Coordinates of C-alpha atoms in Angstrom, one line a residue:
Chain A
X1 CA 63.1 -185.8 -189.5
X2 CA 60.3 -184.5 -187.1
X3 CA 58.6 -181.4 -186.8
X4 CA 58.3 -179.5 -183.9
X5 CA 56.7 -175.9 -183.0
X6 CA 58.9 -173.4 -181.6
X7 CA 57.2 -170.6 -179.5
X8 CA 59.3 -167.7 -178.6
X9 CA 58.5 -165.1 -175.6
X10 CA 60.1 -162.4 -174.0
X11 CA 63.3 -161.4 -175.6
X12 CA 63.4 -164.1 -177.1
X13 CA 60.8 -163.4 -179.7
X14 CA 62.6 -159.7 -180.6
X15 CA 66.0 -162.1 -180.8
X16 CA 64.5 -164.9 -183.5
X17 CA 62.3 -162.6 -184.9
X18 CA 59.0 -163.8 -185.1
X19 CA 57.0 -165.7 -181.9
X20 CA 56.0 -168.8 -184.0
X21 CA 58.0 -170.9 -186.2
X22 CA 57.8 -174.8 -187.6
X23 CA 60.9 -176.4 -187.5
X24 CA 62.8 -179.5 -188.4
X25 CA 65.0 -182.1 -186.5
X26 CA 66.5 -184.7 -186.3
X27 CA 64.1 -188.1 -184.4
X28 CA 66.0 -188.6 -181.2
X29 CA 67.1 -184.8 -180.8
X30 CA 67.5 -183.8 -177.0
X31 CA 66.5 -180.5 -176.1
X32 CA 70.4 -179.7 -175.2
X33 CA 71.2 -180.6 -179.1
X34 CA 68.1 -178.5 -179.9
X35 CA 69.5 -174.8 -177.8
X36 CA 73.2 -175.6 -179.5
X37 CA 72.2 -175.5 -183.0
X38 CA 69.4 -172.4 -181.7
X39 CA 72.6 -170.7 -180.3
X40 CA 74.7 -171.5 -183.0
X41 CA 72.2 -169.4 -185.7
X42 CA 70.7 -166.9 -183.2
X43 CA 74.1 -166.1 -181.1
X44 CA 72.5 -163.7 -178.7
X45 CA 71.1 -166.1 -177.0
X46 CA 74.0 -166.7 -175.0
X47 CA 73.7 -163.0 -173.6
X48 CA 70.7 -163.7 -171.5
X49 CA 70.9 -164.2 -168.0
X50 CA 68.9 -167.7 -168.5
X51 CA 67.2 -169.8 -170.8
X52 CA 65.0 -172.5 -170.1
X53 CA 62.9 -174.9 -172.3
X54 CA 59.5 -176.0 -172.2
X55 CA 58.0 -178.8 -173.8
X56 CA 54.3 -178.9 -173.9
X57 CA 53.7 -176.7 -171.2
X58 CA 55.9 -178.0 -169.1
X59 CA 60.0 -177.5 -168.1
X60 CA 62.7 -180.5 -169.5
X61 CA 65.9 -181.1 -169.0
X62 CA 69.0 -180.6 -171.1
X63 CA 68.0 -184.6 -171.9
X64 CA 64.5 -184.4 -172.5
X65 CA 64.4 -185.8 -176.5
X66 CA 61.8 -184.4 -178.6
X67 CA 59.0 -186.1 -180.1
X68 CA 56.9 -185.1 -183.6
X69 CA 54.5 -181.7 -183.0
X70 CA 56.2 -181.1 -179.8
X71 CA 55.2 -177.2 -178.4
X72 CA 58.8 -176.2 -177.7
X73 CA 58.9 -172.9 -175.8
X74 CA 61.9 -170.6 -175.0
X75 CA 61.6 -169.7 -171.7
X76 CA 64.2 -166.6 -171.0
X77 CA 64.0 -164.9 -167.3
X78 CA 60.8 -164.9 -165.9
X79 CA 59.3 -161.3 -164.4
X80 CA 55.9 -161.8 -163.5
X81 CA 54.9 -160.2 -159.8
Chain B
X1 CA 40.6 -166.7 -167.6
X2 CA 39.6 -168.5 -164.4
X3 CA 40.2 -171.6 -163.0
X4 CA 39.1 -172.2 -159.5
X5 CA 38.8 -175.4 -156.9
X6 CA 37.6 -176.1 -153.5
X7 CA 40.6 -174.0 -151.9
X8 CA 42.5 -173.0 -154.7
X9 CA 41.3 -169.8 -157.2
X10 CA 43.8 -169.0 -160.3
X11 CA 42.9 -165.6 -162.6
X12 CA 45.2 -165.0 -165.1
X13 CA 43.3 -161.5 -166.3
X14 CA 43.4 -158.5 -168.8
X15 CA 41.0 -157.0 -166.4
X16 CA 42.1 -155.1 -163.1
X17 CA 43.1 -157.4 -160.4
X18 CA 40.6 -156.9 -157.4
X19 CA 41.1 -157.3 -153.8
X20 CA 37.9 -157.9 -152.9
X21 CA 37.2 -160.7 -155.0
X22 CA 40.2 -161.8 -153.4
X23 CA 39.1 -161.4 -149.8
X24 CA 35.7 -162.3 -150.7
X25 CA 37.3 -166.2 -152.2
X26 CA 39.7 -166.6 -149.0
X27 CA 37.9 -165.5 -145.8
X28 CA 36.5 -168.9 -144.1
X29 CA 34.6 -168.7 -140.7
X30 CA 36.9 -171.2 -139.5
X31 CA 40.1 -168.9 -139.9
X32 CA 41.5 -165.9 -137.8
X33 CA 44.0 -164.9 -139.9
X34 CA 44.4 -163.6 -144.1
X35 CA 47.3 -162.2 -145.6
X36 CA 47.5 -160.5 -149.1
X37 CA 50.5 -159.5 -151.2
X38 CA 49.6 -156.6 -153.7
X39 CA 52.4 -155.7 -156.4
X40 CA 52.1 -152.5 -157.8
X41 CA 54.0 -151.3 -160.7
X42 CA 56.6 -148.7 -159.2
X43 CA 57.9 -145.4 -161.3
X44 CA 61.4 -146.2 -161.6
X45 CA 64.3 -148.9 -161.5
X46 CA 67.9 -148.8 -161.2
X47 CA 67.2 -144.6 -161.2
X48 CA 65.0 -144.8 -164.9
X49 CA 61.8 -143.4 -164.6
X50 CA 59.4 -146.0 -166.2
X51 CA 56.2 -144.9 -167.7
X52 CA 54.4 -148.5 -167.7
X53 CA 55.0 -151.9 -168.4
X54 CA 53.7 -154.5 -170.6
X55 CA 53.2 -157.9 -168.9
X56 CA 53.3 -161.1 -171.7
X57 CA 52.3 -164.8 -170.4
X58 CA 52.6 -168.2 -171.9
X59 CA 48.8 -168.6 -170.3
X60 CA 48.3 -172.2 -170.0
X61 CA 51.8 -172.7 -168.6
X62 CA 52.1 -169.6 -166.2
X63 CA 48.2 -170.9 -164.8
X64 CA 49.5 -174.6 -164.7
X65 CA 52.4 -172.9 -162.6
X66 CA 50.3 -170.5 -160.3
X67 CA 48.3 -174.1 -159.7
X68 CA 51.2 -175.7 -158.4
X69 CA 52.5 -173.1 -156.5
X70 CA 49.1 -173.0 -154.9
X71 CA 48.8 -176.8 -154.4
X72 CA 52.7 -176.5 -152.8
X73 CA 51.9 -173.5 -150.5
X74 CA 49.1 -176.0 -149.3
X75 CA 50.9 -179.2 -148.8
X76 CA 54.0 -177.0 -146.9
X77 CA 52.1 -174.8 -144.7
X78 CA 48.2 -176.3 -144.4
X79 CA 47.0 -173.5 -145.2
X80 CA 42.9 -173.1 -145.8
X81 CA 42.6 -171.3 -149.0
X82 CA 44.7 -169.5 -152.2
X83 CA 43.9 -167.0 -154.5
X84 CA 46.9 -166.3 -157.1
X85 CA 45.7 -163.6 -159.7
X86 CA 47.8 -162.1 -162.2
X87 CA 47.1 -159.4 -164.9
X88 CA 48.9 -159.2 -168.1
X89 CA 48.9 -156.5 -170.6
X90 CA 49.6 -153.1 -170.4
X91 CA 49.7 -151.4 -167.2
X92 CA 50.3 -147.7 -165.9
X93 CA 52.1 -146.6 -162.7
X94 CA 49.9 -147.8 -159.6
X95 CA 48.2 -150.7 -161.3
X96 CA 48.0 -154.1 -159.5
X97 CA 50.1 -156.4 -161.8
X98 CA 49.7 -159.7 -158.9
X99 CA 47.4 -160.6 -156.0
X100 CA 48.1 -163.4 -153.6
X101 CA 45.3 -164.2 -150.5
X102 CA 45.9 -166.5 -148.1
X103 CA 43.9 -167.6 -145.5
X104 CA 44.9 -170.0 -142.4
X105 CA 43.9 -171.2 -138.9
X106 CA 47.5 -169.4 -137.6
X107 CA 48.8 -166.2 -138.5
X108 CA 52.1 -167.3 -139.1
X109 CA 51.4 -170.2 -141.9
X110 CA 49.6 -167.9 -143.9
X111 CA 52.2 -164.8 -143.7
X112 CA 54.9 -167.4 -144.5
X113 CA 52.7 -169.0 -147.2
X114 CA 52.1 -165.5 -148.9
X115 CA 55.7 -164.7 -149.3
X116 CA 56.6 -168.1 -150.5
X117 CA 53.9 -167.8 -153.2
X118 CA 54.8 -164.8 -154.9
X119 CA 59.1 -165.6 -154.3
X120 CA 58.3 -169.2 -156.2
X121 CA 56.0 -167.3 -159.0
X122 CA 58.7 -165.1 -159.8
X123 CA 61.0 -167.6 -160.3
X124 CA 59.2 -170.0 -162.0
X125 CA 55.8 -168.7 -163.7
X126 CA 56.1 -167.8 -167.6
X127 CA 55.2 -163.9 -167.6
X128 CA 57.5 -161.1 -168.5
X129 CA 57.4 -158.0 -168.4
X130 CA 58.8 -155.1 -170.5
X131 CA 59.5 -151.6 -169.4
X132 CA 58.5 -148.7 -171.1
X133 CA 61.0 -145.9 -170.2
X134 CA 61.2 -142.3 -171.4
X135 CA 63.8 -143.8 -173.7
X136 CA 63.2 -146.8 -174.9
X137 CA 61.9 -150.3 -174.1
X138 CA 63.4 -152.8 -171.6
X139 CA 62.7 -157.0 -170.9
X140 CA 63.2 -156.6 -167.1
X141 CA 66.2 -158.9 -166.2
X142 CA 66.1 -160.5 -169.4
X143 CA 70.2 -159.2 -170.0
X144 CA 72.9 -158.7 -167.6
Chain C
X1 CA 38.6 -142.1 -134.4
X2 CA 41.4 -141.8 -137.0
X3 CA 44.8 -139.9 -136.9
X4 CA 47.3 -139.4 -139.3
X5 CA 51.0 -138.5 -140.4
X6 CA 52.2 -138.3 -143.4
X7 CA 53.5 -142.3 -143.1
X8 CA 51.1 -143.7 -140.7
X9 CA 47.9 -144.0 -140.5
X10 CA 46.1 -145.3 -136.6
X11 CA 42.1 -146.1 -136.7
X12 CA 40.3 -147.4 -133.6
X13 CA 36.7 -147.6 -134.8
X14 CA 33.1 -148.2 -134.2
X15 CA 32.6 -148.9 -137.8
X16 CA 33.3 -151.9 -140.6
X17 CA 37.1 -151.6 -141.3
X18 CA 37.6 -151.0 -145.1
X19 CA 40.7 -153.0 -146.8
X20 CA 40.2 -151.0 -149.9
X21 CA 40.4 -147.2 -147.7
X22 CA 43.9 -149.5 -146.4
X23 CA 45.2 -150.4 -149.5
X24 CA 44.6 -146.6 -151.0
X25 CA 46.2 -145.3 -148.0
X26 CA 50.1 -147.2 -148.6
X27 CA 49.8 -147.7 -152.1
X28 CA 52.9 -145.1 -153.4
X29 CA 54.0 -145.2 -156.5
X30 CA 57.3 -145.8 -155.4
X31 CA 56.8 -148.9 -153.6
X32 CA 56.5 -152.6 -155.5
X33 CA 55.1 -154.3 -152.4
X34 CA 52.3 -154.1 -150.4
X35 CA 51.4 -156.7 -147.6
X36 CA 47.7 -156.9 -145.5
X37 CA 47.2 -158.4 -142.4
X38 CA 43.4 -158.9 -142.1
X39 CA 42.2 -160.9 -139.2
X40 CA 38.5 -162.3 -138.7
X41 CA 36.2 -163.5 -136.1
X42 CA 36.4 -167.4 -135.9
X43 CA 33.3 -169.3 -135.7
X44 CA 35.0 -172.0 -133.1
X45 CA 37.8 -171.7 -130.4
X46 CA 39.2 -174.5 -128.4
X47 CA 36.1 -176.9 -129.9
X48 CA 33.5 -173.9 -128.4
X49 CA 31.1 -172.3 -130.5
X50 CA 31.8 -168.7 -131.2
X51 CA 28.3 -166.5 -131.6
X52 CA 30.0 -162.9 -131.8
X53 CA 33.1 -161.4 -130.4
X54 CA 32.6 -157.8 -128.5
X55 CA 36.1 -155.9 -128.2
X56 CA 36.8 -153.0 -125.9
X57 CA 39.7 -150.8 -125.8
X58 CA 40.9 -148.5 -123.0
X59 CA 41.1 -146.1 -126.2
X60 CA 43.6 -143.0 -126.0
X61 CA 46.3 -145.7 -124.9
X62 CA 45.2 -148.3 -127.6
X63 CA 45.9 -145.0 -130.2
X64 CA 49.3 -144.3 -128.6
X65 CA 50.2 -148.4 -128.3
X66 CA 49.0 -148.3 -131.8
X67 CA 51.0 -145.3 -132.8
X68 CA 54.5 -147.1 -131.4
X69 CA 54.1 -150.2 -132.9
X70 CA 53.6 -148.4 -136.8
X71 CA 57.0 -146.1 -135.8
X72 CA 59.0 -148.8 -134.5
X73 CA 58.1 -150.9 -137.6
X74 CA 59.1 -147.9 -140.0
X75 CA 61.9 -147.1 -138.2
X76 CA 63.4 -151.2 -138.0
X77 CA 61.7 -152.4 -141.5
X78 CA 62.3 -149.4 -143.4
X79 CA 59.2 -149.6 -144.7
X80 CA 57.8 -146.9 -146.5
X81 CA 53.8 -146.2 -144.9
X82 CA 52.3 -148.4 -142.2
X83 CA 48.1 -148.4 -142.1
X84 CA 46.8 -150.3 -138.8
X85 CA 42.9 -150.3 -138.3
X86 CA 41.2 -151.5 -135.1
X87 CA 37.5 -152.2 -134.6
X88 CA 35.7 -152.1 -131.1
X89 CA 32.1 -153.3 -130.0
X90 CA 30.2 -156.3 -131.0
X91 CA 31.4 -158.2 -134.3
X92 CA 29.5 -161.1 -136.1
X93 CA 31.4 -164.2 -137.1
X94 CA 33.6 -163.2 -140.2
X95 CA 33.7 -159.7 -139.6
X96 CA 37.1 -158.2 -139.4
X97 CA 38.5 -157.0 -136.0
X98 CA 42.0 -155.8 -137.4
X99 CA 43.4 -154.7 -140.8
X100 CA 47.5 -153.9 -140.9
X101 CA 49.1 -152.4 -144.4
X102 CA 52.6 -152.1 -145.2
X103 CA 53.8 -150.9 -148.1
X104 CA 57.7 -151.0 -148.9
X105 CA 60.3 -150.8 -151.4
X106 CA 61.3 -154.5 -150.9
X107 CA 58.7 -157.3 -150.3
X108 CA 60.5 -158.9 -147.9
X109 CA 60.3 -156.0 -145.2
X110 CA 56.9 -155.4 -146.0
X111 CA 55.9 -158.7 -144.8
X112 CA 58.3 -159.1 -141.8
X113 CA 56.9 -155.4 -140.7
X114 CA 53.3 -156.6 -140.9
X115 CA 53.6 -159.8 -139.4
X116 CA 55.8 -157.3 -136.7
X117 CA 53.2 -155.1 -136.0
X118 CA 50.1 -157.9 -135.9
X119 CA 52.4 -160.0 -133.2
X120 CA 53.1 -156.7 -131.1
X121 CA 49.8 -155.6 -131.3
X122 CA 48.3 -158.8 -129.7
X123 CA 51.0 -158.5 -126.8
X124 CA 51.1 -154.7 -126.1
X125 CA 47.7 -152.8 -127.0
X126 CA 45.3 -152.5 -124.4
X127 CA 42.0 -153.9 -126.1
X128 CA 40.4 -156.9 -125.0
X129 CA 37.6 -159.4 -126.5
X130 CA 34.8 -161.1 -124.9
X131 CA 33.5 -164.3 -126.8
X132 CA 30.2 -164.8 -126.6
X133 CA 29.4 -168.3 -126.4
X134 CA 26.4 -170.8 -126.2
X135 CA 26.7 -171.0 -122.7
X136 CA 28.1 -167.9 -121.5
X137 CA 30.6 -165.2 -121.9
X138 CA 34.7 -165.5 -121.7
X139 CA 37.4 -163.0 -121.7
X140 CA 39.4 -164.7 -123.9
X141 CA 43.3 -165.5 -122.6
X142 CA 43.1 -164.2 -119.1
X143 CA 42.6 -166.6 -116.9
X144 CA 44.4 -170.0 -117.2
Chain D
X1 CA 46.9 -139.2 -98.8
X2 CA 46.7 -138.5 -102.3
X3 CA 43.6 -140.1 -104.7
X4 CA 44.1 -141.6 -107.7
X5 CA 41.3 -142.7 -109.9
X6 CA 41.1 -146.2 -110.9
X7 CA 40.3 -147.9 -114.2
X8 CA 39.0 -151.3 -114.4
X9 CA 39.1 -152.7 -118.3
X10 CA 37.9 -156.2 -119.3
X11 CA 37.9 -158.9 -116.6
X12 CA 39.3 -157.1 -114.0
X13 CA 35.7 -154.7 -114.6
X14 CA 33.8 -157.7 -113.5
X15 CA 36.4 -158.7 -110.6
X16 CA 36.5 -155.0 -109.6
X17 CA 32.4 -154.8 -109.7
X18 CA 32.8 -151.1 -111.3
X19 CA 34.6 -149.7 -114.3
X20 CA 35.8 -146.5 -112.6
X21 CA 36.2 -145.7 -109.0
X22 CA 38.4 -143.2 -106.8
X23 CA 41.1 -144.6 -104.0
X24 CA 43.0 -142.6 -101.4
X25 CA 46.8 -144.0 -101.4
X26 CA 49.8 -143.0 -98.9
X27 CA 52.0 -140.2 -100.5
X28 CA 54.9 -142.2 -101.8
X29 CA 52.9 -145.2 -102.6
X30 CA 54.6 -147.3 -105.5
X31 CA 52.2 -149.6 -107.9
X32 CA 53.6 -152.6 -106.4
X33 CA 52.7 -151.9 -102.8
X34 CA 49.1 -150.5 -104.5
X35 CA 48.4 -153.6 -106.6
X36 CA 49.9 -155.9 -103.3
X37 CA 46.6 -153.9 -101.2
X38 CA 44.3 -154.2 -104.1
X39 CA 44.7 -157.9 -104.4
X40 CA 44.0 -158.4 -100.5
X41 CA 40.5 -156.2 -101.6
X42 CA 40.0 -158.7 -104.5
X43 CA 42.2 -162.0 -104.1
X44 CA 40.4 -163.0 -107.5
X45 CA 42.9 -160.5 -109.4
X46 CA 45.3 -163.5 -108.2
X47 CA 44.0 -166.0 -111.0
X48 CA 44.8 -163.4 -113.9
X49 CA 47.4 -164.7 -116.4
X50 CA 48.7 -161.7 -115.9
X51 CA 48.0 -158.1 -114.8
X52 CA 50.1 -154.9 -116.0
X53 CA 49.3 -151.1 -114.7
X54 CA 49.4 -148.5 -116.9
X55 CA 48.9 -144.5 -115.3
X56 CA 48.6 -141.8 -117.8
X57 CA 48.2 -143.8 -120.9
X58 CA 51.3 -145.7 -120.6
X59 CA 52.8 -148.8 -118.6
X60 CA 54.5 -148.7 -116.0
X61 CA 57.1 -150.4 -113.8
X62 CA 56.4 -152.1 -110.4
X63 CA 58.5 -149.0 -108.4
X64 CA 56.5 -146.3 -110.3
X65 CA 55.3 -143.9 -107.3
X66 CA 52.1 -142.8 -108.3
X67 CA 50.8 -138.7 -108.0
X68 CA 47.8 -137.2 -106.8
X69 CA 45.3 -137.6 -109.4
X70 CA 46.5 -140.1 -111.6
X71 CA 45.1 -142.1 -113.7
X72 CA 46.0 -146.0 -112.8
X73 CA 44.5 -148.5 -115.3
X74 CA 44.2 -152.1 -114.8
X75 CA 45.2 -153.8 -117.7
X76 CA 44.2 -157.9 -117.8
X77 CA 46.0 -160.1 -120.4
X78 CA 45.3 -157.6 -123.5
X79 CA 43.4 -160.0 -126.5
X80 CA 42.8 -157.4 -129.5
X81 CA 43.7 -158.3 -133.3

């Protein structure tokens, strides 16, 4: 296992319930594996609009595999302007 | 939090935004033409009346974005200079919540450069905002 | 000179045009978007140095040209309040000629009325520069 | 006759020689057969990129017949912004 930081904004924090949180998964995890199993425990996720990931301060794809101490950041719609 | 290079200046602020500064970084004797684009934060959507919002970043990520968007709006439309300043926390009716500056030799680089600056940063720059109606509090197109 | 409605605001002016007294006149706390146009004097043109610039206006028609311009764009753009400022006499390099504000419900028309009212301007208002160069004086665009 | 007073802004000032001066024109004369006469007076008004006419504070149209006391104002390519 590896462990990766998730940081939630937005929405997204009020839906997981806290903004920062350790978690563990599996070496070779892709970020798509990583929103199922997100969705699966936190289903209203699947109500926003949008949801995009970024890794280190940066957007991945649905293929982008996580490494150890990772920043992983839930990215729901953007408002800024 | 500043950041700022030769032709490119990116504030990501709790203070209020200022246009002069903003003037003051773009105008270049070598250009006839700036455009700014000034967001304010209007008093109602879809018919709510909205007391203020609350504006959250991801700060190094939304000033990595603001960079790029910069450095693109450069590249696409040689423009001369960028400012791209944003304010986050909590702001009343009125308030400036984004400034974009652009100056360039033509007019019409810098008018097209402007709008494609602030349409990119709303699509792609981590802030959010939250409304705070009379009756509770709402991500803004967070939800269907 | 300055002249007002309750949407439009027309300045022709001896004195230093003022982006902030712009900006306070279309800010409305109804609108989410406000666009500048703010042109400068250029320090070159067509690889000629550029000491000043000194602008005249036949100046009651200048108001009026003024005046249609700012209607036509509300009434097309359905923009919300229309600012455009004009300076006349002798300007140093870097000092601003012309200031236009829009402000609008939707960005989009703010910018397209702006960049409407700049590009009428320079074809229909009677106001004319002289550059003032190292080696003489030319009204600028009217011989070939 | 009727007289109109002429204004002369920008290059057409320096063509002209004066800013402001009074003409006597036919009754009935239109502002094409008055600019046609006024460019015999100053063939240099020939070399303008263009040259419109304006009476009373607003342009007008080749077959405008001008009135006794007008005001008829030369206007060069215009250069403002």
């Amino acid at each position: 296992m590896i462990t990766v930081k998730l940081l939630c904004f937005g929405i997204t924090k009020d839906i997981i319930g806290t903004f920062e949180k350790s978690l563990d998964v599996s070496v070779g995890c892709s970020v798509y594996a990583f929103l199922t199993k997100l969705k699966q425990d936190f289903p209203e996720l699947e109500r926003l609009n949008s949801l995009r990931i970024a890794v280190n301060e940066e957007y991945v794809q649905d293929t982008f595999v996580l490494n150890h101490r990772d920043e992983v950041v839930l990215i729901p719609p953007v408002s800024g302007g | 939090m500043a950041n700022s290079e030769k032709n490119i200046e990116i504030v990501l602020s709790k203070q209020a935004l200022d246009l002069s500064a903003c003037q003051a970084f773009v105008e270049s004797p070598d250009c006839g033409g700036l455009v700014h684009f000034v967001g304010t934060v209007r008093n109602h959507t879809k018919g709510l009346k909205v007391l203020s919002l609350d504006f959250e970043a991801y700060e190094p990520m939304a000033i990595s974005e603001m960079r790029k968007i910069a450095e693109q709006a450069v590249e696409i439309f040689s423009i001369r200079k960028i400012a791209i300043h944003h304010r986050v926390g909590l702001l009343q009716i009125g308030e400036i919540p984004v400034i974009i500056s652009v100056s360039s030799h033509h007019r019409k680089a810098a008018f097209e450069a402007c709008q494609y600056a602030i349409d990119t940063l709303k699509e792609t720059v981590p802030i959010w905002k939250k409304e705070i109606l009379e009756n509770g509090e709402v991500w803004v197109s967070a939800t269907p």
